[in-house]
CSV table of C-alpha atoms in Angstrom, one decimal:
chain,number,residue,atom,x,y,z
A,251,MET,CA,0.0,0.0,0.0
A,252,LYS,CA,1.4,3.3,-1.0
A,253,ARG,CA,1.4,5.8,1.8
A,254,PHE,CA,1.4,9.6,1.4
A,255,PHE,CA,2.5,12.7,3.2
A,256,VAL,CA,0.3,15.2,5.1
A,257,LEU,CA,2.1,18.5,4.6
A,258,ILE,CA,1.7,22.2,4.3
A,259,LEU,CA,1.4,22.6,0.5
A,260,LEU,CA,2.9,26.1,0.4
A,261,PHE,CA,5.8,24.9,2.5
A,262,LEU,CA,6.7,21.9,0.4
A,263,LEU,CA,5.9,22.5,-3.2
A,264,ALA,CA,9.4,23.8,-4.0
A,265,ALA,CA,11.0,21.1,-1.9
A,266,ILE,CA,8.9,18.2,-3.4
A,267,LEU,CA,9.3,19.5,-7.0
A,268,PRO,CA,13.1,20.1,-7.4
A,269,VAL,CA,14.0,21.0,-10.9
A,270,SER,CA,17.0,20.1,-13.0
A,271,CYS,CA,18.2,23.1,-15.0
A,272,SER,CA,20.5,23.3,-18.0
A,273,ALA,CA,23.8,24.9,-17.8
A,274,ASN,CA,22.5,28.2,-19.1
A,275,ASN,CA,19.6,28.1,-16.7
A,276,GLN,CA,17.2,28.9,-19.5
A,277,SER,CA,15.4,25.6,-19.6
A,278,ILE,CA,14.3,22.7,-17.4
A,279,ASP,CA,15.4,19.2,-18.3
A,280,ARG,CA,12.5,17.3,-17.0
A,281,GLU,CA,8.9,17.7,-15.8
A,282,LYS,CA,7.7,16.8,-12.3
A,283,ILE,CA,4.3,15.7,-11.3
A,284,LEU,CA,2.8,16.3,-7.9
A,285,SER,CA,-0.5,14.7,-7.0
A,286,VAL,CA,-2.5,16.7,-4.5
A,287,TYR,CA,-5.7,15.9,-2.6
A,288,ASN,CA,-7.2,18.9,-0.9
A,289,TRP,CA,-10.5,20.5,0.3
A,290,SER,CA,-12.5,22.1,-2.4
A,291,THR,CA,-12.1,26.0,-2.8
A,292,TYR,CA,-8.9,26.0,-0.7
A,293,ILE,CA,-6.4,26.9,-3.4
A,294,ALA,CA,-7.3,29.2,-6.3
A,295,PRO,CA,-6.7,27.6,-9.7
A,296,GLU,CA,-4.4,30.5,-10.8
A,297,ILE,CA,-2.0,29.7,-7.9
A,298,LEU,CA,-1.6,26.2,-9.2
A,299,THR,CA,-1.1,27.5,-12.8
A,300,GLU,CA,1.5,30.0,-11.6
A,301,PHE,CA,3.4,27.2,-9.8
A,302,GLU,CA,3.3,24.9,-12.8
A,303,GLN,CA,4.6,27.6,-15.1
A,304,LYS,CA,7.4,28.7,-12.7
A,305,TYR,CA,8.7,25.1,-12.1
A,306,ASN,CA,7.7,23.5,-15.3
A,307,ALA,CA,5.7,21.1,-13.2
A,308,VAL,CA,2.3,19.4,-13.5
A,309,ILE,CA,0.0,19.3,-10.5
A,310,LYS,CA,-2.7,16.7,-10.5
A,311,TYR,CA,-5.3,18.3,-8.2
A,312,ASP,CA,-8.3,16.5,-6.8
A,313,THR,CA,-10.7,17.8,-4.1
A,314,TYR,CA,-13.0,16.4,-1.4
A,315,GLU,CA,-15.6,17.9,0.9
A,316,SER,CA,-14.8,16.2,4.3
A,317,SER,CA,-12.0,14.3,6.0
A,318,GLU,CA,-14.2,11.2,6.0
A,319,GLU,CA,-14.3,11.4,2.2
A,320,LEU,CA,-10.6,11.6,2.1
A,321,TYR,CA,-10.2,8.7,4.5
A,322,ALA,CA,-12.6,6.5,2.5
A,323,LYS,CA,-10.7,7.3,-0.7
A,324,VAL,CA,-7.3,6.3,0.6
A,325,LYS,CA,-8.2,3.6,3.1
A,326,PRO,CA,-8.3,0.7,0.5
A,327,GLY,CA,-5.0,1.9,-0.8
A,328,ASN,CA,-3.6,5.3,-1.8
A,329,PRO,CA,-4.4,5.8,-5.5
A,330,GLY,CA,-1.2,7.9,-5.9
A,331,TYR,CA,-1.5,11.1,-3.9
A,332,ASP,CA,1.6,12.8,-2.6
A,333,VAL,CA,0.1,15.5,-0.5
A,334,ALA,CA,-3.2,15.6,1.4
A,335,PHE,CA,-4.9,17.8,4.0
A,336,PRO,CA,-6.8,15.9,6.6
A,337,ALA,CA,-8.3,17.7,9.7
A,338,ASP,CA,-6.4,17.3,12.9
A,339,TYR,CA,-8.4,14.4,14.3
A,340,MET,CA,-8.0,12.5,11.0
A,341,VAL,CA,-4.2,12.8,11.1
A,342,LYS,CA,-4.2,10.7,14.2
A,343,ILE,CA,-6.5,8.1,12.8
A,344,MET,CA,-4.6,7.8,9.5
A,345,ALA,CA,-1.2,7.7,11.2
A,346,GLU,CA,-2.3,4.9,13.5
A,347,GLU,CA,-3.5,2.9,10.5
A,348,GLY,CA,-0.2,3.4,8.6
A,349,LEU,CA,-1.7,5.6,5.9
A,350,LEU,CA,0.8,8.4,6.4
A,351,GLU,CA,4.5,8.7,5.7
A,352,PRO,CA,6.8,10.4,8.4
A,353,LEU,CA,8.0,13.8,7.2
A,354,ASN,CA,11.6,14.6,6.3
A,355,LYS,CA,11.7,17.9,8.2
A,356,GLU,CA,15.0,18.9,6.5
A,357,ASN,CA,12.8,19.5,3.4
A,358,ILE,CA,10.6,21.9,5.3
A,359,PRO,CA,12.8,24.9,6.2
A,360,ASN,CA,9.8,27.2,6.6
A,361,ARG,CA,8.7,25.2,9.6
A,362,LYS,CA,10.7,27.8,11.6
A,363,ASN,CA,8.0,30.3,10.8
A,364,LEU,CA,5.2,28.4,12.4
A,365,ASN,CA,3.5,29.8,15.5
A,366,PRO,CA,4.8,27.8,18.5
A,367,GLN,CA,1.2,27.1,19.6
A,368,PHE,CA,0.8,24.8,16.6
A,369,ILE,CA,3.9,22.8,17.2
A,370,ASP,CA,3.8,19.3,18.8
A,371,PRO,CA,0.0,18.9,18.8
A,372,PRO,CA,-1.6,16.1,20.8
A,373,PHE,CA,-2.9,14.4,17.6
A,374,ASP,CA,0.6,14.3,16.1
A,375,PRO,CA,3.3,14.5,18.8
A,376,GLY,CA,6.5,16.0,17.4
A,377,ASN,CA,4.8,16.8,14.1
A,378,LYS,CA,6.0,13.4,12.9
A,379,TYR,CA,3.4,13.2,10.1
A,380,SER,CA,2.0,16.7,9.7
A,381,PHE,CA,2.4,20.4,9.9
A,382,PRO,CA,-0.5,22.9,10.1
A,383,TYR,CA,-1.7,24.4,6.8
A,384,GLN,CA,-4.7,26.4,8.0
A,385,TRP,CA,-6.7,26.8,11.2
A,386,GLY,CA,-10.0,28.4,12.1
A,387,THR,CA,-13.2,28.1,14.1
A,388,MET,CA,-16.7,27.1,13.3
A,389,GLY,CA,-19.4,29.6,14.1
A,390,ILE,CA,-23.1,30.4,13.6
A,391,GLY,CA,-24.4,32.6,10.8
A,392,TYR,CA,-27.9,33.9,11.0
A,393,ASN,CA,-30.1,36.8,9.8
A,394,PHE,CA,-31.1,38.9,12.7
A,395,GLN,CA,-34.0,40.4,10.8
A,396,ASN,CA,-35.5,36.9,10.7
A,397,THR,CA,-34.6,35.7,14.2
A,398,GLY,CA,-35.3,39.0,16.0
A,399,GLU,CA,-32.7,37.9,18.6
A,400,LYS,CA,-29.1,37.1,19.0
A,401,ILE,CA,-28.1,33.4,18.6
A,402,ASN,CA,-25.3,32.9,21.1
A,403,SER,CA,-25.4,29.2,21.8
A,404,TRP,CA,-25.3,26.0,19.8
A,405,SER,CA,-28.4,24.7,21.6
A,406,ALA,CA,-30.4,27.6,20.3
A,407,LEU,CA,-30.2,26.0,16.8
A,408,PHE,CA,-32.5,23.3,18.1
A,409,LEU,CA,-35.2,25.3,19.6
A,410,PRO,CA,-38.7,24.3,18.2
A,411,LYS,CA,-39.3,27.8,16.7
A,412,TYR,CA,-36.3,27.2,14.3
A,413,LYS,CA,-37.3,23.8,13.2
A,414,GLY,CA,-36.9,23.4,9.5
A,415,LYS,CA,-34.9,26.6,9.2
A,416,VAL,CA,-31.4,25.4,10.3
A,417,ALA,CA,-28.7,23.8,8.2
A,418,LEU,CA,-25.5,22.2,9.6
A,419,LEU,CA,-22.3,21.6,7.8
A,420,ASP,CA,-21.9,18.3,6.1
A,421,ASP,CA,-19.1,17.4,8.6
A,422,MET,CA,-19.4,14.5,11.0
A,423,ARG,CA,-16.9,15.8,13.5
A,424,GLY,CA,-18.3,19.3,13.6
A,425,SER,CA,-21.9,18.1,13.8
A,426,PHE,CA,-21.1,15.8,16.7
A,427,ALA,CA,-19.2,18.6,18.5
A,428,ILE,CA,-22.3,20.9,18.2
A,429,ALA,CA,-24.5,18.1,19.6
A,430,LEU,CA,-22.1,17.3,22.5
A,431,ILE,CA,-21.9,21.0,23.5
A,432,SER,CA,-25.6,21.4,23.3
A,433,LEU,CA,-26.0,18.4,25.7
A,434,GLY,CA,-23.4,19.9,28.1
A,435,TYR,CA,-20.6,17.5,27.2
A,436,ASP,CA,-17.0,18.0,26.2
A,437,PRO,CA,-16.9,18.2,22.3
A,438,ASN,CA,-13.8,16.0,22.5
A,439,THR,CA,-15.2,13.4,24.7
A,440,THR,CA,-14.4,9.7,24.0
A,441,ASN,CA,-17.1,8.5,26.4
A,442,PRO,CA,-19.3,6.0,24.3
A,443,GLU,CA,-22.5,6.8,26.2
A,444,GLU,CA,-22.1,10.6,25.6
A,445,ILE,CA,-21.3,10.0,21.9
A,446,ALA,CA,-24.3,7.8,21.6
A,447,LYS,CA,-26.5,10.5,23.1
A,448,ALA,CA,-25.1,13.0,20.7
A,449,ARG,CA,-25.9,10.7,17.8
A,450,ASP,CA,-29.4,10.2,19.0
A,451,PHE,CA,-29.7,14.0,19.5
A,452,LEU,CA,-28.7,14.7,15.9
A,453,ILE,CA,-31.1,12.0,14.5
A,454,GLN,CA,-33.9,13.5,16.6
A,455,ASN,CA,-33.2,17.0,15.3
A,456,LYS,CA,-32.1,16.2,11.8
A,457,ALA,CA,-35.0,18.2,10.4
A,458,ALA,CA,-34.3,21.1,12.7
């Protein structure tokens, strides 16, 4: 089974795609191909085109909508991807199942520019398999003219008056976190009973 790297694309493209130049530095002897599997809408097409032109390289670029989709694609055997972008929790799962290749940090000189708070995360001690590419938070978007009130808690999404008017992200981890918080549990719990209650809560409110 071919394993693949979880890297920061902007850190590693130049390192992964070394070029062999002629003596006069006017042409490149051979073409390199980099196969990338990333979230949709994360990298503008023109960025990929600019890189291909600069390094006389070809980027095979596929996208997915969730870490679960990524996992399902590579679990039976990596179809040839060199770089992928799983969410933090998925890094741990994939590493434990032998789906990731340890990083050669000597090829990632820009790692020195990372914010220290993102180094040595609990899901990947020592950044053996991954470096952060992006980070962010999940929030609530709503139209105050329609609600007439501030929505300042996850549990508010499941009030009867909003039934049929709420949409959640198609993201298992995020949806479970919302349910767990709404039930008063830790969103990172590993307690089977709490997770089961969150599952039942989501099923009960799936039309919310």
